[in-house]
XYZ file of C-alpha atoms in Angstrom:
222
model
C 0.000 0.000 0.000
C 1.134 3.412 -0.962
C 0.717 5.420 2.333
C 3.170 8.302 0.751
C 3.111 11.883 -0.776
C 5.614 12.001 -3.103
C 3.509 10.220 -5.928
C 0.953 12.020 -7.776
C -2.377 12.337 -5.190
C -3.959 9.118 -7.426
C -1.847 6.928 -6.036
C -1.715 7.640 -2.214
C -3.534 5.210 0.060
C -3.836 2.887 -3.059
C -1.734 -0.783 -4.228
C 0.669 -1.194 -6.033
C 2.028 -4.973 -7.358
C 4.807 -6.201 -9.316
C 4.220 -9.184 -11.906
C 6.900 -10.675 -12.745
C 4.910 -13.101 -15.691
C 3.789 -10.297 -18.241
C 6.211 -7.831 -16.629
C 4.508 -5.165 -15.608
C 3.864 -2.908 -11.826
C 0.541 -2.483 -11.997
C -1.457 0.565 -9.144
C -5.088 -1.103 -8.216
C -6.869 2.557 -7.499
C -9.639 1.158 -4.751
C -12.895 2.763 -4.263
C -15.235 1.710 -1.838
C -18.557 -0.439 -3.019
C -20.651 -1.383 -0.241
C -19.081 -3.538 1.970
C -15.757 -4.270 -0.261
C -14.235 -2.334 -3.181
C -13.552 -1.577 -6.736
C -10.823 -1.291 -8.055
C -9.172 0.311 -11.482
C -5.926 -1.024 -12.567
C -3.571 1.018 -14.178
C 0.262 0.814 -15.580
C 3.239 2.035 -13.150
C 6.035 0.527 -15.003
C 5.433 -1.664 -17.825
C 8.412 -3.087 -19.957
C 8.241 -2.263 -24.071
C 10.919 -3.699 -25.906
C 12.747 -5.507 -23.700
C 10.902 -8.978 -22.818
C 13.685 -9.968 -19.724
C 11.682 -7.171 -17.521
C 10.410 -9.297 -14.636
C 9.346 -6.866 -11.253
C 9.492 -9.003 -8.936
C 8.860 -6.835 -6.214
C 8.204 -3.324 -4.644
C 8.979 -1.305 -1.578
C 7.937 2.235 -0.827
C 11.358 4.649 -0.142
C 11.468 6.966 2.785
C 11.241 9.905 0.903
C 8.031 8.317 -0.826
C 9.608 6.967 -3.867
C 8.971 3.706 -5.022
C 11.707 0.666 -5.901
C 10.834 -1.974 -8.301
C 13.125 -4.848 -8.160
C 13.551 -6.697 -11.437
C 14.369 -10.429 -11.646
C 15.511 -9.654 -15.495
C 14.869 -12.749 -16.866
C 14.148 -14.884 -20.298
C 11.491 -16.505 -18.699
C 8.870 -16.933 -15.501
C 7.187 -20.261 -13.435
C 8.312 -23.412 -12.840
C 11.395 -22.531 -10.427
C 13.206 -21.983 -13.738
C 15.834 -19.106 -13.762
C 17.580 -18.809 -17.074
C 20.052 -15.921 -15.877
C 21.030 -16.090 -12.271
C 23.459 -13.169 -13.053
C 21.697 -10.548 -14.289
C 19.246 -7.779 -12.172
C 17.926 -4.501 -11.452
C 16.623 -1.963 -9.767
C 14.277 0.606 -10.691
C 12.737 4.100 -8.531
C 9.714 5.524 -9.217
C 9.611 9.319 -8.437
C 8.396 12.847 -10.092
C 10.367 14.174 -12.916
C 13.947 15.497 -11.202
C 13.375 13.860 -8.023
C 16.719 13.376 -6.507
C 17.052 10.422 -3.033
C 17.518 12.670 -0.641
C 16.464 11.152 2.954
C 17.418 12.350 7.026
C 18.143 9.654 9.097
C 15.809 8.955 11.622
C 15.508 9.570 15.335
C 14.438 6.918 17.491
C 15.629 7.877 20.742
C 12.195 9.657 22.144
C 8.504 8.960 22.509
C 8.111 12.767 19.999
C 10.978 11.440 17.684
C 9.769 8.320 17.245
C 6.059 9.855 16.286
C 7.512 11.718 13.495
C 9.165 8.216 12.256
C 6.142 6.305 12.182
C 5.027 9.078 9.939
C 7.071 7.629 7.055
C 5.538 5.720 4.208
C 8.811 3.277 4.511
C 7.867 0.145 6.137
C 11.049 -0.215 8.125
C 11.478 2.956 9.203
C 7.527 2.724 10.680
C 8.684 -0.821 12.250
C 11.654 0.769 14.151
C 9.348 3.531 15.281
C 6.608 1.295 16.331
C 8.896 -1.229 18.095
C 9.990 1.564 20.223
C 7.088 3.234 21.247
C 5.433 -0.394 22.013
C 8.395 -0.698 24.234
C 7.695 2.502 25.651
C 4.331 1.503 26.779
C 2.268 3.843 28.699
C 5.602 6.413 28.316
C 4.450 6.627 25.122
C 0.315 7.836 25.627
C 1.247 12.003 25.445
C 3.181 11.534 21.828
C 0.646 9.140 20.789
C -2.453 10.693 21.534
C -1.262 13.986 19.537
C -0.662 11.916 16.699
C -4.195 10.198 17.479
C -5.352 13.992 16.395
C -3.902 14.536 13.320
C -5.976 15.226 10.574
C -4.247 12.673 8.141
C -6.070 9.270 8.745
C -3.334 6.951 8.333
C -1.131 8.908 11.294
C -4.336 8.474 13.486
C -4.964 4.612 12.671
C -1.293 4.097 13.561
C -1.267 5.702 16.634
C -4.651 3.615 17.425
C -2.485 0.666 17.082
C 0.261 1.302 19.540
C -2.501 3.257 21.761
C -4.637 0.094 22.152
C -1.418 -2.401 23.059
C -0.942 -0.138 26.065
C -1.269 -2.004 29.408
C -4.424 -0.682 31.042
C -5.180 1.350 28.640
C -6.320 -0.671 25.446
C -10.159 -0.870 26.205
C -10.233 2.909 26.870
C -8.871 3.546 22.912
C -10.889 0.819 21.209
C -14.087 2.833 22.638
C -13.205 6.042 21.583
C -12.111 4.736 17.916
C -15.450 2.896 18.041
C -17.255 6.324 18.301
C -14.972 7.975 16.326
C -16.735 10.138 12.952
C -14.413 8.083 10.527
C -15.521 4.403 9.939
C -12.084 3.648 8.726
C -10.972 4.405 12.833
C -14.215 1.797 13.558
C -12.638 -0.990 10.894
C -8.830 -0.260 12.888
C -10.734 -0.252 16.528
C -12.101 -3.768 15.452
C -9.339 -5.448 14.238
C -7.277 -4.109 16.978
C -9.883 -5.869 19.717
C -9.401 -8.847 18.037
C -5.884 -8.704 18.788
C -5.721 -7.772 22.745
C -9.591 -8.357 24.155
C -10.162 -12.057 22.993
C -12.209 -12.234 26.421
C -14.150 -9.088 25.755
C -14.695 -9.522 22.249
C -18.149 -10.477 21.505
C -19.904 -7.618 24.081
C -17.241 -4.833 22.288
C -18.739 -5.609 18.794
C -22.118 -5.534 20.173
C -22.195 -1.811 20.988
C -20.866 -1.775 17.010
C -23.267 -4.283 15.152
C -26.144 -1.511 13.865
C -23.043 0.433 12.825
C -24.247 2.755 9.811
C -21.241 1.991 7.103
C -21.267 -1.461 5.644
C -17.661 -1.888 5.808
C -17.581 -1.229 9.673
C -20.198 -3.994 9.794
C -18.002 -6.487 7.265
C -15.400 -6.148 9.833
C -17.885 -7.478 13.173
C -18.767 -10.434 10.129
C -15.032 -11.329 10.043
C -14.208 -10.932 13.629
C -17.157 -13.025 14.760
């Protein structure tokens, strides 16, 4: 999932998949439809003349850039590698984009907020690992995050927020209340994880939930 800024605005929040068999990275541009989604799949990277291109995978940079990796080979399936030389990499940005990144800090609760900001998934694990650590430590920096107005800082905060000792029915409430059903989906999934005991009565104060998708989630967790 694309959960940068650097990318044209189409492509934020949306997936993005490398195929290595007709060798193409293809973006699947969701939109919600009831209780699932649609989706419209569109070109990233496609190869032209050159039939070794094989994307075999992708990874989102920290300064919101996207790598390809490319297997670069004659052929795809059966465990069959005809060049086990040969490989490359390729980055995704806007036109002129030079890698610039800052290293990141992980040595405070306030640091380590701004961290699990980044669309980079390892940076965000570092970040997260820390603050989990940090435990209840951690509630001041996470509860200003828990306030942004960008939805993905807020469900990410929601995660740590819910883990901490004490604390985690007190979060999963709130979310469940909260005006975005995307914060209901996260407050579900994240009871699932740390109120096994308490599940069923927590998704009964949610089951005439309004938005279909909040109630696909109850479905799934029941």
């Amino acid at each position: 999932v694309y959960e940068g800024d650097l990318l044209p605005e189409r492509y934020h929040n949306q997936l993005i998949h490398a195929e290595a068999g007709p060798g193409i990275t293809h973006a699947y541009l969701k939109t919600k439809d009831g209780a699932g989604f649609s989706v419209q799949k569109i070109n990233m990277l496609a190869r032209t003349t050159d039939p070794w291109h094989r994307p075999s995978d992708v990874n989102v940079a920290p300064d919101g850039s996207v790598f390809s990796a490319d297997w670069y080979d004659p052929g795809v399936g059966g465990n069959w590698a005809g060049d086990p030389y040969k490989g490359r990499i390729f980055r995704l940005t806007t036109a002129g984009g030079r890698y610039v990144i800052e290293t990141p800090d992980y040595t405070s609760a306030q640091s380590c907020t701004e961290a699990l900001k980044s669309p980079n998934i390892a940076t965000r694990y570092k970040a997260w690992s820390k603050l989990n650590s940090l435990g209840i430590e951690a509630e001041n920096a996470l509860r200003e995050l828990w306030s942004h107005e960008n939805p993905i800082y807020r469900a990410r905060a929601l995660w740590l927020l819910s883990k901490i000792k004490g604390k985690e029915l007190v979060y999963i409430e709130e979310a469940l209340q909260d005006a975005n059903p995307d914060m209901r989906v996260v407050a579900i999934r994240a009871a699932r994880q740390s109120q096994s005991d308490n599940l069923v009565d927590i998704l009964k104060t949610a089951v005439t939930d309004s938005d279909p998708q909040v109630r696909r989630e109850i479905l799934i967790a029941l």
